[in-house]
Amino acid sequence: MKFDFTEEQIMVRDTARDFAVRELDPIAAKLDEECTYPADKIEMLAEMGFLGVAIPEENGGGGMDYVSYVLAMEEISRACAGTGVIMSVNNSLVCHPLFKFGTDEQKVEFLEPLAAGEKLGCFGLTEPGAGSDVSSMKTTAVLDGDEWVLNGEKNFITNAPNAQIAIIFANTDKGAGNRGITAFVVPMDMKGVSCGPKEDKMGIRASHSSSIFMEDVRIPASNRLGDLNKGFKVAMITLDAGRIGIASQALGIGRAALEEAIEFAKERQAFGGPISRLQAIQFKLADMAMRLDAARLLTLNAAYLKDVGKPYSKESAMCKVYAAEASTYISHQALQIHGGYGYTKEYGVERHYRDSRITEIYEGTSEIQRIVIAASLLR
Ligand code: CAA
């Protein structure tokens, strides 16, 4: 891995940083409090090419690389982790599989508007009875003439209430387990598609999640994404890329918590001076900074491997679990440093504490990442 960034990568990072400071910092706490989807900010991110960062320009994207995507995601999530995940899902769980597995026609019809941010996407894999255990999904797709007919329910789908396009996984060969799943592109305005109420979540409240119900939804046969019965691999390959995005989100949350803890420690007076001079606080800050830097190196390494076309499945799982756990650790310690003040909404650390928690759960729990890493070591 190269340790210095290109001029273009630095420009992307600085653009994202300026945007985050100017547009997100002033409203992030309110978005969280009121559970508001930041539609105008998403439009601005789209104009900057941030909804399809690593998708080529000819396919509607920003034409940048995955390292740039990591840098941008960290900056956006540092200010507002909810906005970060809206961006991450569209980039890596929707645009990425459409770019990798889509036909030329699908790229024109679906990828271009998604990567340009004219439309928003969501990723329908999880079901009430199939979270970590993907192959237990119950949603079905049956071919009827030149249409697929989909029936089933997806839940906890990030962006669903705001999305125009969903990538949906369904059983096309019941009983074949992970070898009987196929991916489809489903416009959310198709007859028979509906969303449940928005989930009232603990954190990342600017991003909206809900169930998706499908009742005899008829989509053209040409909306199949990738090969028949190869959807499990489409999902796994997509999640390999997605987990780098979530690791970057975790970096942003961790950095916000660390920066606020440093500022507070320098100001808060106790035992005759600022608490930053106490080793109890210094040791915490040192551990927080070490874990954040280690997480960033793992994340950039996974992105770099992806950019140069090398395998990165294990590295993506490693950066996801490490950055997520670093982020929950850092926000926990930041709250501790703030003491009682940290437990109030007057300070940002309680939001970072809540936001960090999801990074250990979605796009594969920390336990699932360890399974992926161990499987790779033992192969
Ligand atoms: N790339 C390519 N192929 C892969 C792969 C990868 N990363 N991982 C597995 N495969 C292939 C295997 O090679 C195998 O192929 P063959 O059948 O040809 O041999 C096949 O897929 C099955 O592999 P496994 O036996 O390893 O699969 P498994 O059933 O044991 O499951 C698992 C593995 C790691 C548990 C997997 O099910 C998993 O990742 N689960 C977690 C799901 C998840 O992350 N869900 C998140 C939902 S999305 C979300 O959260 C979005 C959001 O809101 C933000």
mmCIF file with all atom_site columns, N, CA and C and ligand atoms in Angstrom, residues 85 89 93 123 125-126 131-132 134-135 156 158 178-179 232-233 236-237 239-240 243 313 362-364 368 371-372, ligand 1:
data_model
loop_
_atom_site.group_PDB
_atom_site.id
_atom_site.type_symbol
_atom_site.label_atom_id
_atom_site.label_alt_id
_atom_site.label_comp_id
_atom_site.label_asym_id
_atom_site.label_entity_id
_atom_site.label_seq_id
_atom_site.pdbx_PDB_ins_code
_atom_site.Cartn_x
_atom_site.Cartn_y
_atom_site.Cartn_z
_atom_site.occupancy
_atom_site.B_iso_or_equiv
_atom_site.pdbx_formal_charge
_atom_site.auth_seq_id
_atom_site.auth_comp_id
_atom_site.auth_asym_id
_atom_site.auth_atom_id
_atom_site.pdbx_PDB_model_num
ATOM   1   N N   . VAL A 1 85  ? -24.247 6.900   5.946  1.00 0.00 ? 85  VAL A N   1
ATOM   2   C CA  . VAL A 1 85  ? -24.741 5.583   5.507  1.00 0.00 ? 85  VAL A CA  1
ATOM   3   C C   . VAL A 1 85  ? -25.683 5.686   4.307  1.00 0.00 ? 85  VAL A C   1
ATOM   4   N N   . VAL A 1 89  ? -24.646 3.242   1.239  1.00 0.00 ? 89  VAL A N   1
ATOM   5   C CA  . VAL A 1 89  ? -25.531 2.225   0.642  1.00 0.00 ? 89  VAL A CA  1
ATOM   6   C C   . VAL A 1 89  ? -25.659 2.456   -0.854 1.00 0.00 ? 89  VAL A C   1
ATOM   7   N N   . LEU A 1 93  ? -23.535 -0.611  -2.070 1.00 0.00 ? 93  LEU A N   1
ATOM   8   C CA  . LEU A 1 93  ? -24.466 -1.745  -2.109 1.00 0.00 ? 93  LEU A CA  1
ATOM   9   C C   . LEU A 1 93  ? -25.384 -1.702  -3.319 1.00 0.00 ? 93  LEU A C   1
ATOM   10  N N   . PHE A 1 123 ? -30.770 -1.793  -0.692 1.00 0.00 ? 123 PHE A N   1
ATOM   11  C CA  . PHE A 1 123 ? -30.244 -3.150  -0.885 1.00 0.00 ? 123 PHE A CA  1
ATOM   12  C C   . PHE A 1 123 ? -31.082 -4.109  -0.051 1.00 0.00 ? 123 PHE A C   1
ATOM   13  N N   . LEU A 1 125 ? -31.590 -7.442  1.147  1.00 0.00 ? 125 LEU A N   1
ATOM   14  C CA  . LEU A 1 125 ? -31.098 -8.804  1.386  1.00 0.00 ? 125 LEU A CA  1
ATOM   15  C C   . LEU A 1 125 ? -31.745 -9.373  2.651  1.00 0.00 ? 125 LEU A C   1
ATOM   16  N N   . THR A 1 126 ? -31.689 -8.594  3.725  1.00 0.00 ? 126 THR A N   1
ATOM   17  C CA  . THR A 1 126 ? -32.146 -9.059  5.041  1.00 0.00 ? 126 THR A CA  1
ATOM   18  C C   . THR A 1 126 ? -33.654 -9.296  5.089  1.00 0.00 ? 126 THR A C   1
ATOM   19  N N   . GLY A 1 131 ? -31.002 -12.826 8.616  1.00 0.00 ? 131 GLY A N   1
ATOM   20  C CA  . GLY A 1 131 ? -30.085 -11.696 8.750  1.00 0.00 ? 131 GLY A CA  1
ATOM   21  C C   . GLY A 1 131 ? -28.685 -12.174 8.408  1.00 0.00 ? 131 GLY A C   1
ATOM   22  N N   . SER A 1 132 ? -27.992 -12.696 9.424  1.00 0.00 ? 132 SER A N   1
ATOM   23  C CA  . SER A 1 132 ? -26.663 -13.272 9.173  1.00 0.00 ? 132 SER A CA  1
ATOM   24  C C   . SER A 1 132 ? -26.779 -14.508 8.274  1.00 0.00 ? 132 SER A C   1
ATOM   25  N N   . VAL A 1 134 ? -28.095 -15.687 5.499  1.00 0.00 ? 134 VAL A N   1
ATOM   26  C CA  . VAL A 1 134 ? -28.699 -15.199 4.256  1.00 0.00 ? 134 VAL A CA  1
ATOM   27  C C   . VAL A 1 134 ? -29.518 -16.277 3.541  1.00 0.00 ? 134 VAL A C   1
ATOM   28  N N   . SER A 1 135 ? -28.988 -17.513 3.516  1.00 0.00 ? 135 SER A N   1
ATOM   29  C CA  . SER A 1 135 ? -29.654 -18.540 2.680  1.00 0.00 ? 135 SER A CA  1
ATOM   30  C C   . SER A 1 135 ? -31.009 -18.982 3.216  1.00 0.00 ? 135 SER A C   1
ATOM   31  N N   . PHE A 1 156 ? -35.423 -4.020  7.837  1.00 0.00 ? 156 PHE A N   1
ATOM   32  C CA  . PHE A 1 156 ? -34.267 -3.175  8.211  1.00 0.00 ? 156 PHE A CA  1
ATOM   33  C C   . PHE A 1 156 ? -33.541 -2.647  6.971  1.00 0.00 ? 156 PHE A C   1
ATOM   34  N N   . THR A 1 158 ? -32.002 -0.069  4.847  1.00 0.00 ? 158 THR A N   1
ATOM   35  C CA  . THR A 1 158 ? -31.545 1.320   4.874  1.00 0.00 ? 158 THR A CA  1
ATOM   36  C C   . THR A 1 158 ? -31.904 1.994   3.552  1.00 0.00 ? 158 THR A C   1
ATOM   37  N N   . ASN A 1 178 ? -27.988 -21.536 -0.613 1.00 0.00 ? 178 ASN A N   1
ATOM   38  C CA  . ASN A 1 178 ? -27.364 -20.357 -1.222 1.00 0.00 ? 178 ASN A CA  1
ATOM   39  C C   . ASN A 1 178 ? -27.132 -20.515 -2.728 1.00 0.00 ? 178 ASN A C   1
ATOM   40  N N   . ARG A 1 179 ? -27.360 -21.722 -3.258 1.00 0.00 ? 179 ARG A N   1
ATOM   41  C CA  . ARG A 1 179 ? -27.233 -21.890 -4.717 1.00 0.00 ? 179 ARG A CA  1
ATOM   42  C C   . ARG A 1 179 ? -28.570 -21.709 -5.441 1.00 0.00 ? 179 ARG A C   1
ATOM   43  N N   . PHE A 1 232 ? -26.341 -15.306 -4.372 1.00 0.00 ? 232 PHE A N   1
ATOM   44  C CA  . PHE A 1 232 ? -25.610 -15.315 -3.099 1.00 0.00 ? 232 PHE A CA  1
ATOM   45  C C   . PHE A 1 232 ? -24.217 -14.727 -3.302 1.00 0.00 ? 232 PHE A C   1
ATOM   46  N N   . LYS A 1 233 ? -23.594 -15.109 -4.417 1.00 0.00 ? 233 LYS A N   1
ATOM   47  C CA  . LYS A 1 233 ? -22.250 -14.572 -4.676 1.00 0.00 ? 233 LYS A CA  1
ATOM   48  C C   . LYS A 1 233 ? -22.317 -13.080 -5.005 1.00 0.00 ? 233 LYS A C   1
ATOM   49  N N   . MET A 1 236 ? -22.451 -11.493 -1.642 1.00 0.00 ? 236 MET A N   1
ATOM   50  C CA  . MET A 1 236 ? -21.173 -11.547 -0.903 1.00 0.00 ? 236 MET A CA  1
ATOM   51  C C   . MET A 1 236 ? -20.145 -10.591 -1.502 1.00 0.00 ? 236 MET A C   1
ATOM   52  N N   . ILE A 1 237 ? -20.073 -10.570 -2.835 1.00 0.00 ? 237 ILE A N   1
ATOM   53  C CA  . ILE A 1 237 ? -19.101 -9.689  -3.505 1.00 0.00 ? 237 ILE A CA  1
ATOM   54  C C   . ILE A 1 237 ? -19.472 -8.220  -3.249 1.00 0.00 ? 237 ILE A C   1
ATOM   55  N N   . LEU A 1 239 ? -21.108 -7.121  -0.596 1.00 0.00 ? 239 LEU A N   1
ATOM   56  C CA  . LEU A 1 239 ? -20.825 -6.805  0.813  1.00 0.00 ? 239 LEU A CA  1
ATOM   57  C C   . LEU A 1 239 ? -19.327 -6.635  1.057  1.00 0.00 ? 239 LEU A C   1
ATOM   58  N N   . ASP A 1 240 ? -18.499 -7.353  0.301  1.00 0.00 ? 240 ASP A N   1
ATOM   59  C CA  . ASP A 1 240 ? -17.046 -7.131  0.432  1.00 0.00 ? 240 ASP A CA  1
ATOM   60  C C   . ASP A 1 240 ? -16.726 -5.656  0.215  1.00 0.00 ? 240 ASP A C   1
ATOM   61  N N   . ARG A 1 243 ? -18.529 -3.298  3.025  1.00 0.00 ? 243 ARG A N   1
ATOM   62  C CA  . ARG A 1 243 ? -17.949 -3.282  4.383  1.00 0.00 ? 243 ARG A CA  1
ATOM   63  C C   . ARG A 1 243 ? -16.827 -2.249  4.500  1.00 0.00 ? 243 ARG A C   1
ATOM   64  N N   . SER A 1 313 ? -11.394 -9.575  0.128  1.00 0.00 ? 313 SER A N   1
ATOM   65  C CA  . SER A 1 313 ? -12.513 -10.026 0.947  1.00 0.00 ? 313 SER A CA  1
ATOM   66  C C   . SER A 1 313 ? -12.115 -10.100 2.434  1.00 0.00 ? 313 SER A C   1
ATOM   67  N N   . TYR A 1 362 ? -24.687 -3.841  11.141 1.00 0.00 ? 362 TYR A N   1
ATOM   68  C CA  . TYR A 1 362 ? -25.122 -4.008  9.740  1.00 0.00 ? 362 TYR A CA  1
ATOM   69  C C   . TYR A 1 362 ? -23.962 -4.350  8.797  1.00 0.00 ? 362 TYR A C   1
ATOM   70  N N   . GLU A 1 363 ? -24.354 -4.790  7.604  1.00 0.00 ? 363 GLU A N   1
ATOM   71  C CA  . GLU A 1 363 ? -23.422 -5.310  6.584  1.00 0.00 ? 363 GLU A CA  1
ATOM   72  C C   . GLU A 1 363 ? -22.531 -6.422  7.141  1.00 0.00 ? 363 GLU A C   1
ATOM   73  N N   . GLY A 1 364 ? -23.117 -7.209  8.034  1.00 0.00 ? 364 GLY A N   1
ATOM   74  C CA  . GLY A 1 364 ? -22.405 -8.326  8.651  1.00 0.00 ? 364 GLY A CA  1
ATOM   75  C C   . GLY A 1 364 ? -21.928 -7.944  10.030 1.00 0.00 ? 364 GLY A C   1
ATOM   76  N N   . ILE A 1 368 ? -19.820 -12.202 12.273 1.00 0.00 ? 368 ILE A N   1
ATOM   77  C CA  . ILE A 1 368 ? -19.762 -12.677 10.879 1.00 0.00 ? 368 ILE A CA  1
ATOM   78  C C   . ILE A 1 368 ? -18.422 -12.307 10.238 1.00 0.00 ? 368 ILE A C   1
ATOM   79  N N   . ILE A 1 371 ? -15.921 -14.771 11.156 1.00 0.00 ? 371 ILE A N   1
ATOM   80  C CA  . ILE A 1 371 ? -16.112 -16.031 10.413 1.00 0.00 ? 371 ILE A CA  1
ATOM   81  C C   . ILE A 1 371 ? -15.459 -15.907 9.039  1.00 0.00 ? 371 ILE A C   1
ATOM   82  N N   . VAL A 1 372 ? -15.685 -14.767 8.385  1.00 0.00 ? 372 VAL A N   1
ATOM   83  C CA  . VAL A 1 372 ? -15.110 -14.556 7.041  1.00 0.00 ? 372 VAL A CA  1
ATOM   84  C C   . VAL A 1 372 ? -13.576 -14.568 7.121  1.00 0.00 ? 372 VAL A C   1
HETATM 85  N N1  . CAA B 2 .   ? -16.930 -13.555 -2.749 1.00 0.00 ? 1   CAA B N1  1
HETATM 86  C C1  . CAA B 2 .   ? -17.247 -14.488 -3.659 1.00 0.00 ? 1   CAA B C1  1
HETATM 87  N N2  . CAA B 2 .   ? -17.834 -15.663 -3.339 1.00 0.00 ? 1   CAA B N2  1
HETATM 88  C C2  . CAA B 2 .   ? -18.100 -15.888 -2.035 1.00 0.00 ? 1   CAA B C2  1
HETATM 89  C C3  . CAA B 2 .   ? -17.795 -14.953 -1.030 1.00 0.00 ? 1   CAA B C3  1
HETATM 90  C C4  . CAA B 2 .   ? -17.176 -13.745 -1.424 1.00 0.00 ? 1   CAA B C4  1
HETATM 91  N N3  . CAA B 2 .   ? -16.850 -12.805 -0.542 1.00 0.00 ? 1   CAA B N3  1
HETATM 92  N N4  . CAA B 2 .   ? -18.164 -15.463 0.166  1.00 0.00 ? 1   CAA B N4  1
HETATM 93  C C5  . CAA B 2 .   ? -18.690 -16.676 -0.069 1.00 0.00 ? 1   CAA B C5  1
HETATM 94  N N5  . CAA B 2 .   ? -18.653 -16.932 -1.407 1.00 0.00 ? 1   CAA B N5  1
HETATM 95  C C6  . CAA B 2 .   ? -19.092 -18.143 -2.091 1.00 0.00 ? 1   CAA B C6  1
HETATM 96  C C7  . CAA B 2 .   ? -18.296 -19.348 -1.603 1.00 0.00 ? 1   CAA B C7  1
HETATM 97  O O1  . CAA B 2 .   ? -17.099 -19.496 -2.338 1.00 0.00 ? 1   CAA B O1  1
HETATM 98  C C8  . CAA B 2 .   ? -19.263 -20.499 -1.848 1.00 0.00 ? 1   CAA B C8  1
HETATM 99  O O2  . CAA B 2 .   ? -19.231 -20.805 -3.249 1.00 0.00 ? 1   CAA B O2  1
HETATM 100 P P1  . CAA B 2 .   ? -19.473 -22.319 -3.777 1.00 0.00 ? 1   CAA B P1  1
HETATM 101 O O3  . CAA B 2 .   ? -20.862 -22.680 -3.355 1.00 0.00 ? 1   CAA B O3  1
HETATM 102 O O4  . CAA B 2 .   ? -19.301 -22.200 -5.258 1.00 0.00 ? 1   CAA B O4  1
HETATM 103 O O5  . CAA B 2 .   ? -18.423 -23.148 -3.105 1.00 0.00 ? 1   CAA B O5  1
HETATM 104 C C9  . CAA B 2 .   ? -20.615 -19.866 -1.555 1.00 0.00 ? 1   CAA B C9  1
HETATM 105 O O6  . CAA B 2 .   ? -20.449 -18.434 -1.728 1.00 0.00 ? 1   CAA B O6  1
HETATM 106 C C10 . CAA B 2 .   ? -21.106 -20.125 -0.152 1.00 0.00 ? 1   CAA B C10 1
HETATM 107 O O7  . CAA B 2 .   ? -20.114 -19.686 0.747  1.00 0.00 ? 1   CAA B O7  1
HETATM 108 P P2  . CAA B 2 .   ? -20.112 -20.076 2.276  1.00 0.00 ? 1   CAA B P2  1
HETATM 109 O O8  . CAA B 2 .   ? -20.245 -21.578 2.401  1.00 0.00 ? 1   CAA B O8  1
HETATM 110 O O9  . CAA B 2 .   ? -18.950 -19.420 2.941  1.00 0.00 ? 1   CAA B O9  1
HETATM 111 O O10 . CAA B 2 .   ? -21.478 -19.413 2.760  1.00 0.00 ? 1   CAA B O10 1
HETATM 112 P P3  . CAA B 2 .   ? -22.241 -19.544 4.142  1.00 0.00 ? 1   CAA B P3  1
HETATM 113 O O11 . CAA B 2 .   ? -23.630 -19.933 3.860  1.00 0.00 ? 1   CAA B O11 1
HETATM 114 O O12 . CAA B 2 .   ? -21.442 -20.323 5.135  1.00 0.00 ? 1   CAA B O12 1
HETATM 115 O O13 . CAA B 2 .   ? -22.343 -17.997 4.615  1.00 0.00 ? 1   CAA B O13 1
HETATM 116 C C11 . CAA B 2 .   ? -21.573 -15.987 5.677  1.00 0.00 ? 1   CAA B C11 1
HETATM 117 C C12 . CAA B 2 .   ? -21.236 -17.235 4.832  1.00 0.00 ? 1   CAA B C12 1
HETATM 118 C C13 . CAA B 2 .   ? -20.246 -15.302 5.867  1.00 0.00 ? 1   CAA B C13 1
HETATM 119 C C14 . CAA B 2 .   ? -22.170 -16.324 7.025  1.00 0.00 ? 1   CAA B C14 1
HETATM 120 C C15 . CAA B 2 .   ? -22.538 -15.099 4.861  1.00 0.00 ? 1   CAA B C15 1
HETATM 121 O O14 . CAA B 2 .   ? -23.821 -15.664 4.843  1.00 0.00 ? 1   CAA B O14 1
HETATM 122 C C16 . CAA B 2 .   ? -22.623 -13.678 5.377  1.00 0.00 ? 1   CAA B C16 1
HETATM 123 O O15 . CAA B 2 .   ? -21.789 -12.840 5.026  1.00 0.00 ? 1   CAA B O15 1
HETATM 124 N N6  . CAA B 2 .   ? -23.644 -13.361 6.187  1.00 0.00 ? 1   CAA B N6  1
HETATM 125 C C17 . CAA B 2 .   ? -23.862 -11.976 6.637  1.00 0.00 ? 1   CAA B C17 1
HETATM 126 C C18 . CAA B 2 .   ? -24.820 -11.275 5.757  1.00 0.00 ? 1   CAA B C18 1
HETATM 127 C C19 . CAA B 2 .   ? -24.727 -9.796  5.873  1.00 0.00 ? 1   CAA B C19 1
HETATM 128 O O16 . CAA B 2 .   ? -23.657 -9.220  5.884  1.00 0.00 ? 1   CAA B O16 1
HETATM 129 N N7  . CAA B 2 .   ? -25.882 -9.147  5.890  1.00 0.00 ? 1   CAA B N7  1
HETATM 130 C C20 . CAA B 2 .   ? -25.923 -7.706  5.895  1.00 0.00 ? 1   CAA B C20 1
HETATM 131 C C21 . CAA B 2 .   ? -27.186 -7.248  5.265  1.00 0.00 ? 1   CAA B C21 1
HETATM 132 S S1  . CAA B 2 .   ? -27.021 -5.837  4.259  1.00 0.00 ? 1   CAA B S1  1
HETATM 133 C C22 . CAA B 2 .   ? -27.050 -4.465  5.268  1.00 0.00 ? 1   CAA B C22 1
HETATM 134 O O17 . CAA B 2 .   ? -26.843 -4.560  6.437  1.00 0.00 ? 1   CAA B O17 1
HETATM 135 C C23 . CAA B 2 .   ? -27.273 -3.195  4.563  1.00 0.00 ? 1   CAA B C23 1
HETATM 136 C C24 . CAA B 2 .   ? -27.539 -2.005  5.386  1.00 0.00 ? 1   CAA B C24 1
HETATM 137 O O18 . CAA B 2 .   ? -28.577 -1.832  5.968  1.00 0.00 ? 1   CAA B O18 1
HETATM 138 C C25 . CAA B 2 .   ? -26.547 -0.929  5.456  1.00 0.00 ? 1   CAA B C25 1
#
